[in-house]
mmCIF file of C-alpha atoms in Angstrom:
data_model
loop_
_atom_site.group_PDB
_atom_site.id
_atom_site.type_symbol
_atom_site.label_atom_id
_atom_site.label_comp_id
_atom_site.label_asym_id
_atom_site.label_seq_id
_atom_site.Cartn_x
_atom_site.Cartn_y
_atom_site.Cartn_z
ATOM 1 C CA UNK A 1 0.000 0.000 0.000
ATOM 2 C CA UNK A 2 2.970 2.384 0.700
ATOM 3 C CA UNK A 3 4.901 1.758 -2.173
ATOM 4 C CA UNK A 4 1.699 2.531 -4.654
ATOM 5 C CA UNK A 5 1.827 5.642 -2.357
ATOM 6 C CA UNK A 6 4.692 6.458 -3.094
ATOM 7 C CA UNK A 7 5.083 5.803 -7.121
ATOM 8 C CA UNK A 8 1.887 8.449 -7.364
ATOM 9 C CA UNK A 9 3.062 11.931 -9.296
ATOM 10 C CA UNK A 10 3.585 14.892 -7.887
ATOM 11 C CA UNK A 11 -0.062 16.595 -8.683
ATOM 12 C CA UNK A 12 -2.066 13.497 -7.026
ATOM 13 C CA UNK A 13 -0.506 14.590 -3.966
ATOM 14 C CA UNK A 14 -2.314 18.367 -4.800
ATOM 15 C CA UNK A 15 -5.227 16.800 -4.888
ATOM 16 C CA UNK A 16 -5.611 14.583 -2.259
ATOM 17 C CA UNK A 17 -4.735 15.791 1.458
ATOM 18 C CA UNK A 18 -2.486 13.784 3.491
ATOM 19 C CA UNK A 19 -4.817 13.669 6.288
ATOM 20 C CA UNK A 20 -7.390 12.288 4.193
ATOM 21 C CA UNK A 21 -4.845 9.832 3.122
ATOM 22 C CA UNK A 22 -3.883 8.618 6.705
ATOM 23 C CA UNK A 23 -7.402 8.050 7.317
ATOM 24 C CA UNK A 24 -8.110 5.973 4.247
ATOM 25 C CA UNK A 25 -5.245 4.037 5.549
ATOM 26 C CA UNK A 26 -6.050 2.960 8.347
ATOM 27 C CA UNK A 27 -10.146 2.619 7.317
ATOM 28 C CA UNK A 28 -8.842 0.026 4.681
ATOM 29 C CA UNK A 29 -6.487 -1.865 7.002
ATOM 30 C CA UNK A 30 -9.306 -2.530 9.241
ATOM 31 C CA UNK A 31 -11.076 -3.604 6.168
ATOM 32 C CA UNK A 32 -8.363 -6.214 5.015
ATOM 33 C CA UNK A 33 -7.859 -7.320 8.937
ATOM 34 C CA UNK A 34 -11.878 -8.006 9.386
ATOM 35 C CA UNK A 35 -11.945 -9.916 5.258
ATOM 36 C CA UNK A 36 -8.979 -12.096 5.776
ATOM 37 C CA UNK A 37 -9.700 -13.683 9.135
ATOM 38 C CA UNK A 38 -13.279 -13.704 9.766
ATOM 39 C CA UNK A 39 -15.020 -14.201 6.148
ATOM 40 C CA UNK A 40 -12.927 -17.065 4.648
ATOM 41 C CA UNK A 41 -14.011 -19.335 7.934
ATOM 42 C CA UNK A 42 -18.042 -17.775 7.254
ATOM 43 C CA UNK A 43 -17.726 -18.888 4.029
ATOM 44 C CA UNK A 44 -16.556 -22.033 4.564
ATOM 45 C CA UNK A 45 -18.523 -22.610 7.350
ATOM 46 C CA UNK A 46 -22.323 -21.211 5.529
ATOM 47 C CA UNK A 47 -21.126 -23.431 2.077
ATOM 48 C CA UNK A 48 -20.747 -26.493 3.611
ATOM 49 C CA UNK A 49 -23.959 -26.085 5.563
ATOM 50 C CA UNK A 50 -26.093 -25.382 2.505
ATOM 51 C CA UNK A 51 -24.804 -28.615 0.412
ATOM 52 C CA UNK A 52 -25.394 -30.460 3.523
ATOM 53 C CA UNK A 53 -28.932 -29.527 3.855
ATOM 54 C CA UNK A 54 -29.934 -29.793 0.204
ATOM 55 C CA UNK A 55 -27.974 -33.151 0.551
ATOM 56 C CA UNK A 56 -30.241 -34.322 3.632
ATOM 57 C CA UNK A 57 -33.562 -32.276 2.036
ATOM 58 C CA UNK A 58 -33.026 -34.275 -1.638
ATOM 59 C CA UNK A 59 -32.363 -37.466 0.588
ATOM 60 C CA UNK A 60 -35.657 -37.319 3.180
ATOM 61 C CA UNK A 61 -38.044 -35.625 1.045
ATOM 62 C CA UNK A 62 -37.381 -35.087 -2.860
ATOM 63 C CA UNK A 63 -40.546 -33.873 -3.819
ATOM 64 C CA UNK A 64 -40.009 -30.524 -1.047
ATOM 65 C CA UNK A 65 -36.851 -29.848 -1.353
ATOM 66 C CA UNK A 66 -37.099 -29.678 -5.067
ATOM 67 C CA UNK A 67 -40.400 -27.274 -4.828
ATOM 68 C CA UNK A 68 -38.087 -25.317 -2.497
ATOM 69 C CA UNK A 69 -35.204 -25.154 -4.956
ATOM 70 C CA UNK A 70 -37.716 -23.718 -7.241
ATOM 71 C CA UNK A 71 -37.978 -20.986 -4.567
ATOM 72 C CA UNK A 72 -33.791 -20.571 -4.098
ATOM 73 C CA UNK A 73 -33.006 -17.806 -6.966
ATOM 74 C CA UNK A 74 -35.426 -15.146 -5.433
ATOM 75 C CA UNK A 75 -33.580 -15.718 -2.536
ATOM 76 C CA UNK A 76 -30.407 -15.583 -3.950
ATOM 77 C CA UNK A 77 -31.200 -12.734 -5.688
ATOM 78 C CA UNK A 78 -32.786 -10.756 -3.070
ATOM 79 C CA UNK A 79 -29.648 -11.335 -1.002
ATOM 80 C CA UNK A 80 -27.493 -9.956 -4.126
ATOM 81 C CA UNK A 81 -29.568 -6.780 -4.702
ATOM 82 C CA UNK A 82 -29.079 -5.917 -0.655
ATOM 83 C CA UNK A 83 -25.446 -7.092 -0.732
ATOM 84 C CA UNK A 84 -24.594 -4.245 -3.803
ATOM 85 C CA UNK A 85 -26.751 -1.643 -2.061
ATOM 86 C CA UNK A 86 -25.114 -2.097 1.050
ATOM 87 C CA UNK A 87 -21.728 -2.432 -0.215
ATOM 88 C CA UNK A 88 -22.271 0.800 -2.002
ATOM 89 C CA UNK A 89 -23.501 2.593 0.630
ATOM 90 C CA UNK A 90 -20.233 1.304 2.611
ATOM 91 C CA UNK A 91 -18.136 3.273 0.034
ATOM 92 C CA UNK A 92 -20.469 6.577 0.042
ATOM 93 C CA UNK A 93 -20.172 6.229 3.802
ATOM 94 C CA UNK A 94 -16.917 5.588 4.313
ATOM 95 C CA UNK A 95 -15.518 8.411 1.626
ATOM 96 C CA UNK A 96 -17.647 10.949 3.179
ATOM 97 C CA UNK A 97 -16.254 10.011 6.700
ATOM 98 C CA UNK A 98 -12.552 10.135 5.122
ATOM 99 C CA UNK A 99 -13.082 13.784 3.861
ATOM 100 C CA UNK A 100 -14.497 14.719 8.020
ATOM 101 C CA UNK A 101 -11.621 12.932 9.164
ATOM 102 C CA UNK A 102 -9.258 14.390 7.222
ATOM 103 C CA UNK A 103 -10.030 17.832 7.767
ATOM 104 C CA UNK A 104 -9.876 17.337 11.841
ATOM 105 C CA UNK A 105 -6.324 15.609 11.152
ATOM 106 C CA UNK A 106 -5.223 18.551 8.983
ATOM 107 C CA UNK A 107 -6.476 20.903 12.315
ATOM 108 C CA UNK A 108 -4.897 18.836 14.597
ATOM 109 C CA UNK A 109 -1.272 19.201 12.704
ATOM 110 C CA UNK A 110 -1.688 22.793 11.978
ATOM 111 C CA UNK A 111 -2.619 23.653 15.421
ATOM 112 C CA UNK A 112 -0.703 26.412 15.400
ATOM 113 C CA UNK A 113 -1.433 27.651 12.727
ATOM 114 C CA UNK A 114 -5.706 27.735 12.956
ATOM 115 C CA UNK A 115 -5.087 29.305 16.131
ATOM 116 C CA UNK A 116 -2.595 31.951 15.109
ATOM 117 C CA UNK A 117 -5.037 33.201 12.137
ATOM 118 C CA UNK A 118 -7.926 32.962 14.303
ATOM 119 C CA UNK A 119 -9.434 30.596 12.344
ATOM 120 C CA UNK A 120 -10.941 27.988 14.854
ATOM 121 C CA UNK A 121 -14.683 28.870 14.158
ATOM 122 C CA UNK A 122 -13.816 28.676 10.881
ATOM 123 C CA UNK A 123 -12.643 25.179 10.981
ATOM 124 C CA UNK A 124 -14.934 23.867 13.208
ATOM 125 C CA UNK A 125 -18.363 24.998 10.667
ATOM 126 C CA UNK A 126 -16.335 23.509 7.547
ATOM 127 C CA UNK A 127 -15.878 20.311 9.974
ATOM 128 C CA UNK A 128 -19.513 20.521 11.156
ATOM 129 C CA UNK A 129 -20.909 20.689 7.805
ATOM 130 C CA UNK A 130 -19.210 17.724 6.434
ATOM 131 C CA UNK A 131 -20.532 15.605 9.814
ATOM 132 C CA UNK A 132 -23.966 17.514 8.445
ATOM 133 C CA UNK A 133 -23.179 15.509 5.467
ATOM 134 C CA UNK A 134 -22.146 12.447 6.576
ATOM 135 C CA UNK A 135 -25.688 12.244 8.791
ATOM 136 C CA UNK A 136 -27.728 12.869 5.550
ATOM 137 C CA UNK A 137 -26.283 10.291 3.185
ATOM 138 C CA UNK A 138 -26.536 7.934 6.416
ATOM 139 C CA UNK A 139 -30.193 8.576 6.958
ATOM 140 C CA UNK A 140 -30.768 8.276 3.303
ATOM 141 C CA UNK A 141 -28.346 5.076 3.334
ATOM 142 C CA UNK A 142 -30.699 3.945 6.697
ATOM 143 C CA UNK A 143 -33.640 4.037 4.305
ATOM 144 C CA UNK A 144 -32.192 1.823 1.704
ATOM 145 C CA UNK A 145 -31.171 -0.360 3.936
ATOM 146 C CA UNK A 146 -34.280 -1.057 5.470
ATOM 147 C CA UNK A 147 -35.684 -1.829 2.428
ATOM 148 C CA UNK A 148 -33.182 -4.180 0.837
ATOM 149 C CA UNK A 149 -33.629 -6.115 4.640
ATOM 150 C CA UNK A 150 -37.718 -5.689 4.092
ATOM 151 C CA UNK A 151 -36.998 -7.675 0.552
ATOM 152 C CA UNK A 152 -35.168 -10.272 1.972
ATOM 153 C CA UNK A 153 -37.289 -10.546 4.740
ATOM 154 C CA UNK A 154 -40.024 -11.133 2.354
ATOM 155 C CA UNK A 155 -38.412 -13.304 0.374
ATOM 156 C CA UNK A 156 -37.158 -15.616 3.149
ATOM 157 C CA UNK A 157 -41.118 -15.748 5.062
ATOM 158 C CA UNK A 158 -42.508 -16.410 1.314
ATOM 159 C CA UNK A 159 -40.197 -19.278 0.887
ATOM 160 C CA UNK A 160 -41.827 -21.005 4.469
ATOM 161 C CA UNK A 161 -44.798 -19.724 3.155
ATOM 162 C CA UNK A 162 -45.031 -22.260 0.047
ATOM 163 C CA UNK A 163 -42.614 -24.912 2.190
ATOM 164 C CA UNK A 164 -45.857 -25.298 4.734
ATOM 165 C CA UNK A 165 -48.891 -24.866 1.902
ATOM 166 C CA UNK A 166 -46.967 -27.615 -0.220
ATOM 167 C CA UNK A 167 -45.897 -29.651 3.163
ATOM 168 C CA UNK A 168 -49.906 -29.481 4.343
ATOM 169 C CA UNK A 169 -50.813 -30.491 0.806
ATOM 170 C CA UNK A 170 -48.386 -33.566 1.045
ATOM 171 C CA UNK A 171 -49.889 -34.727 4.027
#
């Protein structure tokens, strides 16, 4: 990460802060720590749990589980539509908390500075309005969410819906 840092030119640095750049930092080393360790063993752990179930479903009662595998792509695909949303959301969120916490690092290391010019209420309603920011793409990003979990929900309570009308019939 530090050596594509440092092979940038000379004008990306002009653009982007070095405050903003710490913070991205250490946002996306938290990201890499959580992905590595955690997810891999989720993954292997859900997999294995599904092709053991459809193994034991296809075994004990074929004619369910298959009337139930008609019902897996809505499921699937309700879990894919709320996965993008939410892992969009987790990039508007996280750039727009990047940009606050850059500008508090930049006041922090130019102390000084803000305080010599006077500038402290200054800085604090250009810091303030960004947090203003932040809160309404997270409300807006609340909203979304709630509705991609609504969808699944949905989906998922349909699925037993049809798994108990077809189990009743069955009987």
């Amino acid at each position: 990460y530090l050596r594509a840092l440092l092979m940038q030119e000379v004008g990306w640095y002009d653009k982007n802060s070095s405050a903003s750049i710490t913070s991205e930092i250490a946002s996306s080393m938290g990201e890499i720590e959580m992905g590595v360790g955690e997810r891999v063993g989720r993954l292997v752990f859900l997999s294995s749990m599904v092709f053991s179930g459809m193994a034991v479903g296809l075994i004990r009662g074929l004619t369910l589980a298959l009337v139930l595998l008609g019902v897996t792509p809505f499921v699937i695909g309700s879990g894919i539509i709320s996965g993008r949303r939410m892992k969009k959301l987790g990039i508007i969120f996280k750039q727009a908390y990047i940009k606050s916490g850059g500008i508090a690092e930049e006041n922090f290391n130019g102390i000084k500075t803000v305080t010599a010019f006077n500038g402290q209420d200054f800085e604090l309603s250009r810091y303030e309005d960004n947090l203003e920011d932040c809160r309404i793409k997270s409300y807006r990003g609340f909203g979304v969410i709630g509705l991609s979990m609504g969808l699944n929900q949905f989906v998922a309570y349909s699925s037993y819906a049809i798994a108990f009308f077809y189990a009743t019939y069955l009987i």
